[in-house]
CSV table of C-alpha atoms in Angstrom, one decimal:
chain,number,residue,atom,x,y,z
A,1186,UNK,CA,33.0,-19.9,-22.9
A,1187,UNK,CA,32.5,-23.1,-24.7
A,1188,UNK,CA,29.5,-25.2,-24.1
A,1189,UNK,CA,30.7,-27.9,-22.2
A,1190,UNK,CA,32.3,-25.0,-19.8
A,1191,UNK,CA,29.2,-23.5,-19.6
A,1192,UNK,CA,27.7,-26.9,-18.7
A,1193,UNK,CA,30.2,-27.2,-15.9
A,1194,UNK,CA,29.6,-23.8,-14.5
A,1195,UNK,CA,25.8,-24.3,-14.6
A,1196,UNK,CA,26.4,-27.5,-12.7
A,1197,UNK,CA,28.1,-26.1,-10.3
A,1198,UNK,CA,26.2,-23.4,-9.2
A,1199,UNK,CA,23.2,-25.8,-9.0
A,1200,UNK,CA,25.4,-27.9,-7.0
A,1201,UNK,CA,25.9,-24.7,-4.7
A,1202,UNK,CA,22.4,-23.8,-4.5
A,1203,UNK,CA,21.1,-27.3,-3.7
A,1204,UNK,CA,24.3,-27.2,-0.7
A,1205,UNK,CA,22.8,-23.4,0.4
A,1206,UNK,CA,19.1,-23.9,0.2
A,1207,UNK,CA,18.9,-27.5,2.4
A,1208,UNK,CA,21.1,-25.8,4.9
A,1209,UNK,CA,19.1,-23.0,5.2
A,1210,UNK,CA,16.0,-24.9,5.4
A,1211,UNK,CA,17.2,-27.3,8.1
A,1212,UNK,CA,19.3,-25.0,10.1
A,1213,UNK,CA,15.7,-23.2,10.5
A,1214,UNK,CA,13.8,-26.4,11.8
A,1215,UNK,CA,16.3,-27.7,13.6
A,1216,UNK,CA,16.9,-24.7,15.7
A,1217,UNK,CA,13.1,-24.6,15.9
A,1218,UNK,CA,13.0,-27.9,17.7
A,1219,UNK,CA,15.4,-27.3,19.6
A,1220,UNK,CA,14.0,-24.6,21.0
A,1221,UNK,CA,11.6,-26.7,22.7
A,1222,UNK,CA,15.0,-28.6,24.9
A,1223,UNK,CA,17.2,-26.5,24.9
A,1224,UNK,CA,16.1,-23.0,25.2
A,1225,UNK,CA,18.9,-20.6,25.4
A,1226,UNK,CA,19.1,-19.0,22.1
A,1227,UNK,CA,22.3,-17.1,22.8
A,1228,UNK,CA,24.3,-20.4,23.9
A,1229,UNK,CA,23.1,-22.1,20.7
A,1230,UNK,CA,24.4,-19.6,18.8
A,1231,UNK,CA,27.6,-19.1,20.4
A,1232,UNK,CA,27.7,-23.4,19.8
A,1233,UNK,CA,27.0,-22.8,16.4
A,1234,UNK,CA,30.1,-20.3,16.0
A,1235,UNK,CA,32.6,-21.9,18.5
A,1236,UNK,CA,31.7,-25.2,16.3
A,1237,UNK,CA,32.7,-22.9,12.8
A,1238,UNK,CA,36.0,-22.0,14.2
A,1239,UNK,CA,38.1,-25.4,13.6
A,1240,UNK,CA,36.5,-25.6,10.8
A,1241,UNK,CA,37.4,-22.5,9.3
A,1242,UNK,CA,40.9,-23.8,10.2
A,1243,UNK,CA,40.8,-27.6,8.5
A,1244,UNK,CA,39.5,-25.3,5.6
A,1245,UNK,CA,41.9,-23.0,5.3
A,1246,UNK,CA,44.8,-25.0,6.0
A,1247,UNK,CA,43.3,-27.4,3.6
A,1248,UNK,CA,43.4,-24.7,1.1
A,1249,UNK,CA,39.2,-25.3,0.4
A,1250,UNK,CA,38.4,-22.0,1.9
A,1251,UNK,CA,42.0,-20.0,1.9
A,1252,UNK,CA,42.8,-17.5,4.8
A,1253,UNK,CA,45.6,-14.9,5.0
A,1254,UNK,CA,47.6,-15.4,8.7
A,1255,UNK,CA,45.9,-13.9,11.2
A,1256,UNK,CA,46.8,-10.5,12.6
A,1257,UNK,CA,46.1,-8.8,15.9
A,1258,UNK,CA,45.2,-5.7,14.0
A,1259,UNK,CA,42.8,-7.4,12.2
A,1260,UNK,CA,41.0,-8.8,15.5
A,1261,UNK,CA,40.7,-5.0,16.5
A,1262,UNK,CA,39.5,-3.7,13.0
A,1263,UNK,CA,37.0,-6.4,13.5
A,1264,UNK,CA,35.4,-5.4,16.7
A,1265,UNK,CA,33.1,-2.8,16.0
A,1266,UNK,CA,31.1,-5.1,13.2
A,1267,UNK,CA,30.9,-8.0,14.9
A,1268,UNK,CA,29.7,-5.7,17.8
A,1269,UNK,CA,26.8,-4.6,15.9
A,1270,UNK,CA,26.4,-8.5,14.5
A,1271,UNK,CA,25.7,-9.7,18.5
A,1272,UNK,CA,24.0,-6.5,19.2
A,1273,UNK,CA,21.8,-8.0,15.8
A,1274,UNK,CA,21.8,-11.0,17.7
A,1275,UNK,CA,20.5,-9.8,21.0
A,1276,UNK,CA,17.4,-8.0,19.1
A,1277,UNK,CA,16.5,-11.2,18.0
A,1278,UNK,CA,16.5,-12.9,21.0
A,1279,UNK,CA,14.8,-10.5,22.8
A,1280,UNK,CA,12.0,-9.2,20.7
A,1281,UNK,CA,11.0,-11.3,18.0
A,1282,UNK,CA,9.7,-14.0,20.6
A,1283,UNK,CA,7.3,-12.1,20.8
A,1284,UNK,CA,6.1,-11.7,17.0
A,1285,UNK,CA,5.3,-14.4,14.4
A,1286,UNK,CA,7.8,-16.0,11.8
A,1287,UNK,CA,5.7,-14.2,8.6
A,1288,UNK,CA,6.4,-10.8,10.2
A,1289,UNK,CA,10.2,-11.7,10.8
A,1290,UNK,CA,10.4,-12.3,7.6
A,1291,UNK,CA,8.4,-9.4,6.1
A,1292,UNK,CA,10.3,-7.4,7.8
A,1293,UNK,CA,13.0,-8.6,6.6
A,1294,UNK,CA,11.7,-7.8,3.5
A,1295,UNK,CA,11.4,-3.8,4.4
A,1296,UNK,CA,15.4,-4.3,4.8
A,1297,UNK,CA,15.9,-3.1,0.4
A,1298,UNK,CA,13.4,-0.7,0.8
A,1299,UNK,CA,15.2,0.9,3.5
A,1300,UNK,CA,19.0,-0.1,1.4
A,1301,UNK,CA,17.4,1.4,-1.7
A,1302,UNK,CA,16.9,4.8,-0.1
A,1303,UNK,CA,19.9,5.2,1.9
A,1304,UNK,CA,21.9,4.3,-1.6
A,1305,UNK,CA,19.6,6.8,-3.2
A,1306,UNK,CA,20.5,9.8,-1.0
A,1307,UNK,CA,24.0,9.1,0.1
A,1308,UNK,CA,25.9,6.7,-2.6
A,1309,UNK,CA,24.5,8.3,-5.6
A,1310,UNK,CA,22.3,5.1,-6.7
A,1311,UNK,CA,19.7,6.2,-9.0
A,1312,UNK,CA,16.3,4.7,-8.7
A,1313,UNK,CA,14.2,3.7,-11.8
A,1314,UNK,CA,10.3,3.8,-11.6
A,1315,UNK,CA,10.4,0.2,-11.9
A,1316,UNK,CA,12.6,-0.2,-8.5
A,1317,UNK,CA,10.3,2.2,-6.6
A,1318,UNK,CA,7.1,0.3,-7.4
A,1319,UNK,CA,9.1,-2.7,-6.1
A,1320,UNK,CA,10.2,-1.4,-3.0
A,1321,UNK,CA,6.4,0.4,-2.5
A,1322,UNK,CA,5.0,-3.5,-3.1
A,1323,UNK,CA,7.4,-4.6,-0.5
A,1324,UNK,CA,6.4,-1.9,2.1
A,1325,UNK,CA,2.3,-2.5,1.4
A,1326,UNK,CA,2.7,-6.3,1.8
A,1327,UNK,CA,4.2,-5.9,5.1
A,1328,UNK,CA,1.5,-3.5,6.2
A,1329,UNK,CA,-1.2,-5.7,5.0
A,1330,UNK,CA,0.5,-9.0,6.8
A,1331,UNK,CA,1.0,-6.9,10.1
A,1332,UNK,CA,-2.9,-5.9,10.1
A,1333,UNK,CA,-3.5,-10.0,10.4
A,1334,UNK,CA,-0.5,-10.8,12.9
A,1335,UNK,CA,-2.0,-11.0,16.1
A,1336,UNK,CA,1.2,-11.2,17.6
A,1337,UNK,CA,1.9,-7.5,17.7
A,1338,UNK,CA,3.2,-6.3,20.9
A,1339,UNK,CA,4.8,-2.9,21.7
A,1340,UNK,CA,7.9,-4.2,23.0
A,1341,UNK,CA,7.6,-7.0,19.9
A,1342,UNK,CA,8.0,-4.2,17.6
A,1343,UNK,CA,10.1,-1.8,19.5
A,1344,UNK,CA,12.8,-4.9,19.4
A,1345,UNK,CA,11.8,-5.8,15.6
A,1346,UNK,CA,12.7,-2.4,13.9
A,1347,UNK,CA,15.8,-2.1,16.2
A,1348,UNK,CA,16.8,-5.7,14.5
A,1349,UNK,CA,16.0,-4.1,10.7
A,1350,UNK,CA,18.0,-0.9,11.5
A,1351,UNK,CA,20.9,-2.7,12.2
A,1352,UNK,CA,20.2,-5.6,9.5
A,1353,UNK,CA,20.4,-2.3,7.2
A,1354,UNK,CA,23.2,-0.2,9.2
A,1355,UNK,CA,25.5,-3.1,9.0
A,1356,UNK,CA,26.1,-4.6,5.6
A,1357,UNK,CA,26.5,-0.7,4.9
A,1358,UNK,CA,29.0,-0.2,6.7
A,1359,UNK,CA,31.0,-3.4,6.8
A,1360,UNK,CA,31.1,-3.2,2.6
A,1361,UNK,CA,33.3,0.6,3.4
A,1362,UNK,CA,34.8,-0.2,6.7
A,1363,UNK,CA,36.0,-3.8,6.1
A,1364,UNK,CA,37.1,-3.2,2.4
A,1365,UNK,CA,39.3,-0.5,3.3
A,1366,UNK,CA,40.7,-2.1,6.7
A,1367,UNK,CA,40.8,-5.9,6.0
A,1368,UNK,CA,42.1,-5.3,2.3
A,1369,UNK,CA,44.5,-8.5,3.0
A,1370,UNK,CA,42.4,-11.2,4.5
A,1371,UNK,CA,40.0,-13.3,2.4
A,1372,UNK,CA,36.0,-13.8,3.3
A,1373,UNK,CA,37.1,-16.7,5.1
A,1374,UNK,CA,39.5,-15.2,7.3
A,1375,UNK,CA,36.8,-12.3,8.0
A,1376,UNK,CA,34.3,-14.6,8.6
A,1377,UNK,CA,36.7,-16.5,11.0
A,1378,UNK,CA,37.1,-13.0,13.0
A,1379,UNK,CA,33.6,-12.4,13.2
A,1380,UNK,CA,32.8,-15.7,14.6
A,1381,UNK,CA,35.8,-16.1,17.4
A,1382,UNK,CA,34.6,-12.5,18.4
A,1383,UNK,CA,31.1,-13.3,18.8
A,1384,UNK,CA,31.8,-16.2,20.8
A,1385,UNK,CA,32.1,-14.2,24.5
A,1386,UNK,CA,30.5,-12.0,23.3
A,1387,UNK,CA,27.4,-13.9,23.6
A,1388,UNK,CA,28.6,-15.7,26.5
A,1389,UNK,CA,28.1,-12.0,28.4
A,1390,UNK,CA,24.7,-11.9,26.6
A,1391,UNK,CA,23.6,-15.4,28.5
A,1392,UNK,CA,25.1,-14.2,31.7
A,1393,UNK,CA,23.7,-10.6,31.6
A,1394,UNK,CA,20.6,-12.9,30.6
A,1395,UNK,CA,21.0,-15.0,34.0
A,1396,UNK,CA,21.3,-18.1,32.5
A,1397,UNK,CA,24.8,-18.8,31.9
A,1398,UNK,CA,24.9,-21.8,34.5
A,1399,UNK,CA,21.6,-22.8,33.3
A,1400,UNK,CA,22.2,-23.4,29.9
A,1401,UNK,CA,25.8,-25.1,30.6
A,1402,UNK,CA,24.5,-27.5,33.0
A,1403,UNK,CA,21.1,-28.2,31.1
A,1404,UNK,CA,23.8,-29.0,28.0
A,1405,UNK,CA,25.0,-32.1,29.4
A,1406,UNK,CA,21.7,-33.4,30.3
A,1407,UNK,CA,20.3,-33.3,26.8
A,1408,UNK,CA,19.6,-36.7,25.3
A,1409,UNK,CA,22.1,-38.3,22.8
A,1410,UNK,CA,19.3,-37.1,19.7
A,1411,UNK,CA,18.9,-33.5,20.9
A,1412,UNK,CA,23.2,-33.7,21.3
A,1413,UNK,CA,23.1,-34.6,17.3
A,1414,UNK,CA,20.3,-32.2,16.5
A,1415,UNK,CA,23.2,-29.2,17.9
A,1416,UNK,CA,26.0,-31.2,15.8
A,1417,UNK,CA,24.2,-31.2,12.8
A,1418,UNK,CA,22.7,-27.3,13.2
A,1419,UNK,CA,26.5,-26.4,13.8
A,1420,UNK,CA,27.4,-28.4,10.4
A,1421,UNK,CA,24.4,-26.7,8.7
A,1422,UNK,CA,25.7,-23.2,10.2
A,1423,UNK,CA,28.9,-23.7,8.7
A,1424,UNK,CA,28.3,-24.9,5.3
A,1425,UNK,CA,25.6,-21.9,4.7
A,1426,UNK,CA,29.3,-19.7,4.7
A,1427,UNK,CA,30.7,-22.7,2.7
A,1428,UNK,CA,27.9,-22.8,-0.1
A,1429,UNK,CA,27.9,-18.5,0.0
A,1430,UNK,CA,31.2,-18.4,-0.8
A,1431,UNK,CA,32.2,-20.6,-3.7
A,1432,UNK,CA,28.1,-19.4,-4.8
A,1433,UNK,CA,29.5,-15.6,-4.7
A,1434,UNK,CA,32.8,-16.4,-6.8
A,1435,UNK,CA,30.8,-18.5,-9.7
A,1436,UNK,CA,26.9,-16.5,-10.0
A,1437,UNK,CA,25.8,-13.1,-9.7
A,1438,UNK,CA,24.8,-11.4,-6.3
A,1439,UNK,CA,20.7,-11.2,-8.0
A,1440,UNK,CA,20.9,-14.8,-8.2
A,1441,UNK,CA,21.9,-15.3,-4.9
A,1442,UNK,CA,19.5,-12.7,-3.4
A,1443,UNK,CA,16.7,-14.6,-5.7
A,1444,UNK,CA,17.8,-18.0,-4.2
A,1445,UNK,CA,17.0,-16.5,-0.8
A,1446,UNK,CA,13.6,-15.6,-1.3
A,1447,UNK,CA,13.4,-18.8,-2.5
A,1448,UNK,CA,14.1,-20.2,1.0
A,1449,UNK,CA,12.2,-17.6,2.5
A,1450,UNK,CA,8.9,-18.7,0.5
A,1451,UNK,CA,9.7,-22.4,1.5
A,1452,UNK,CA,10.5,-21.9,5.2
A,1453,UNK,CA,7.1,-19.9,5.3
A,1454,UNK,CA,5.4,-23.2,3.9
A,1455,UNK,CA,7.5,-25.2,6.0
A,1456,UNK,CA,5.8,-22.9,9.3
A,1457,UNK,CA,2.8,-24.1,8.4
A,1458,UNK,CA,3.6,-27.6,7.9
A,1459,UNK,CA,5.8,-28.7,11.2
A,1460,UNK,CA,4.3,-26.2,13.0
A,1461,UNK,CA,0.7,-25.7,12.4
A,1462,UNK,CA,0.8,-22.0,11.7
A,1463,UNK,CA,-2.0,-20.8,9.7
A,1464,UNK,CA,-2.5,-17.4,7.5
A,1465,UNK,CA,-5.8,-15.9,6.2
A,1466,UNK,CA,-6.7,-14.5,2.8
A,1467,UNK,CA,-5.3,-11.3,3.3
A,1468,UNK,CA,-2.1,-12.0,5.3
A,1469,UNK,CA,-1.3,-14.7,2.0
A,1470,UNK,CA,-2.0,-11.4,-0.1
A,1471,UNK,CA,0.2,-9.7,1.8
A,1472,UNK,CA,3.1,-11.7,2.2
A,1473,UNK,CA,2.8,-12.7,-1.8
A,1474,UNK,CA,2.4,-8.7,-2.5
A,1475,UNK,CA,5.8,-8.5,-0.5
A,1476,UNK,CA,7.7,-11.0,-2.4
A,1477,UNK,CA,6.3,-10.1,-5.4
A,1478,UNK,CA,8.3,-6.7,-4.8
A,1479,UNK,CA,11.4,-8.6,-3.4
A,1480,UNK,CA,11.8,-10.7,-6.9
A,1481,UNK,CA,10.8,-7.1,-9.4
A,1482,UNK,CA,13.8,-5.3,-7.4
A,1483,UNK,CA,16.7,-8.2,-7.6
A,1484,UNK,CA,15.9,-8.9,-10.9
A,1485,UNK,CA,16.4,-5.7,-12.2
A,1486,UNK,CA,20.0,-4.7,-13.2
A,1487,UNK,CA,20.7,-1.0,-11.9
A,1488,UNK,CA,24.4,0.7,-12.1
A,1489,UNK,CA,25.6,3.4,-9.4
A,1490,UNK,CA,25.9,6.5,-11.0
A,1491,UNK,CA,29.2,6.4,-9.1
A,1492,UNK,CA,31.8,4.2,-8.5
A,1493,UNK,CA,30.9,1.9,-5.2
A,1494,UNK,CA,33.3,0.7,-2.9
A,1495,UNK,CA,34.0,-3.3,-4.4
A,1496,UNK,CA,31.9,-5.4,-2.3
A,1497,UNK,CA,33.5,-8.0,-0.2
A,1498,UNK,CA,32.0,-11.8,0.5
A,1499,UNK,CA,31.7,-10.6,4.5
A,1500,UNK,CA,27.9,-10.4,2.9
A,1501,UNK,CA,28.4,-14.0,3.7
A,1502,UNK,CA,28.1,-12.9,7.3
A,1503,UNK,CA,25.0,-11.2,6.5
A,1504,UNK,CA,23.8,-14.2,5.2
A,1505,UNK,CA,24.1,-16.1,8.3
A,1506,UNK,CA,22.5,-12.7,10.3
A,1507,UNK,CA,19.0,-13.5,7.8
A,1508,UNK,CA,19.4,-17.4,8.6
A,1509,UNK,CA,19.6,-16.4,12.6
A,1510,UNK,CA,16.8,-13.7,11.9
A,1511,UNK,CA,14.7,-16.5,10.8
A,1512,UNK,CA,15.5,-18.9,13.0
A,1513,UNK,CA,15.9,-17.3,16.2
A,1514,UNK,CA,12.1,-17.0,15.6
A,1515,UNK,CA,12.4,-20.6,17.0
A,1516,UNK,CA,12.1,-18.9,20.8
A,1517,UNK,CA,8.7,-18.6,20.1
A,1518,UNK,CA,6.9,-21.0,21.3
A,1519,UNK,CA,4.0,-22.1,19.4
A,1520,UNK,CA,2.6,-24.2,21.9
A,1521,UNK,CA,2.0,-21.1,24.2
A,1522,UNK,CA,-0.1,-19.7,21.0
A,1523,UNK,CA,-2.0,-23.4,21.3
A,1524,UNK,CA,-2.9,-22.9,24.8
A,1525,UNK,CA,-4.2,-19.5,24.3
């Protein structure tokens, strides 16, 4: 590669990254505030996907983001995964309202640890001392952050480790399952599955929820702001895909998985600056012990001591699962924690 290629190829990546980070960022505050006028978490979501679905199509047919036609077979191959992505979904909106937006994220955190050993026992991946300190680090500064979180509750935490099993089971499965039965459709066109399914399948969430009518009719009284503030999360939804894509195709999956933390570290300071939440000496220990762990174990290059399945961009999807993880933290309300 020449140097001016290598220029190029740097510059887009950065490009990428800028495109990936500020729409991870925003799509986090903005669902925050608008949490505060519109809150239905499930109907924003489904907004958010029902928005993504034109444009999957303008993208494809555009050729920016190519798809394969779209096959019935595919639909049903796609079912049980995007099951398991609303059942992700509905976690979040029922339990982590009741925790705090560090723990969310260290949990999230716990989700390698977790990877690392299931990889271990059952794919053959072989662990080097280094990777086990790392995933240990990550598991101490999540204990040390939960001892400060006064937001602990039973049912917070029952919900909580429900939504990490199934933040672990799923990119799992869908890198075996969808490789071998969506061989012919690009990321795009999985992606575009995915979110069509999830659509009613979150409308049944609201309406088991009992606030199907509510949510539709309190839609069209928002003002013309809050109506922009859904437009531009939906835009900000979308190009998170947009950014992970072309970002998977052009830099490694470490730098990706770097870049995230990255965004994790900066939505954590951006808690504390929109939203007044404060941490303590040891909860800053902790959540700095856990990162510290997150950033030893991506950076260190480790090779299955058999061959994997290839991995697919659906991780894409999983990408937008840790955006909604985050952000569907926005149902807590942080004025009730005021007037407590």
């Amino acid at each position: 590669m020449s140097a001016q290629e290598q220029k190029q190829f740097a510059s887009q990546a950065l490009i990428w990254f800028a495109v990936q980070g500020i729409s991870s960022i925003s799509l986090t505050i903005l669902n925050k505030s608008l949490a505060f006028y519109y809150p239905f978490p499930a109907m924003i979501i489904a907004i958010q996907n029902l928005f993504s679905i034109p444009l999957f199509v303008a993208a494809g047919y555009s050729n920016i983001l190519p798809m394969n036609q779209i096959q019935l077979q595919h639909l049903l191959y796609s079912l049980p995964t995007t099951l398991c992505y609303v059942l992700l979904l509905w976690t979040s909106i029922e339990g982590l309202s009741a925790v705090s937006i560090a723990l969310v994220v260290i949990m999230r955190n716990l989700v390698p640890f977790a990877t690392g050993a299931i990889e271990n026992i059952f794919f053959d991946l072989k662990l080097t001392g280094r990777s086990y300190i790392s995933l240990a680090a990550i598991f101490v500064g999540a204990v040390f952050y939960s001892l400060t979180d006064f937001t602990l509750s039973y049912r917070g935490i029952t919900w909580l480790l429900l939504n990490t099993f199934l933040s672990v089971l799923i990119p799992i499965v869908e890198k075996r399952y969808l490789t071998s039965k969506l061989k012919d459709q690009t990321p795009a066109g999985i992606n575009f599955y995915r979110n069509t399914l999830s659509v009613p399948m979150l409308l049944v969430i609201a309406y088991l929820q009992g606030n199907l009518g509510e949510s539709y009719e309190t839609y069209f009284t928002l003002s013309n702001s809050t109506h922009l503030m859904v437009l531009v999360s939906c835009l900000a939804g979308f190009s998170i895909g947009i950014a992970y894509y072309f970002l998977l195709k052009i830099v490694s999956n470490t730098s990706i998985a770097i870049a995230n933390t990255f965004y994790k570290l900066t939505t954590l300071a951006a808690s504390t600056l929109f939203w007044g939440i404060e941490f303590d000496s040891i909860g800053i220990i902790g959540i700095l012990v856990s990162f510290g762990g997150i950033l030893s174990y991506t950076t260190e290059p480790r090779k299955p001591a058999t061959s994997a399945p290839p991995a697919t961009v659906t991780e894409s999807s999983d990408k937008k699962m840790e955006e909604v993880l985050v952000d569907i933290e926005a149902l807590q309300s942080d004025e009730e924690k005021r007037q407590k």
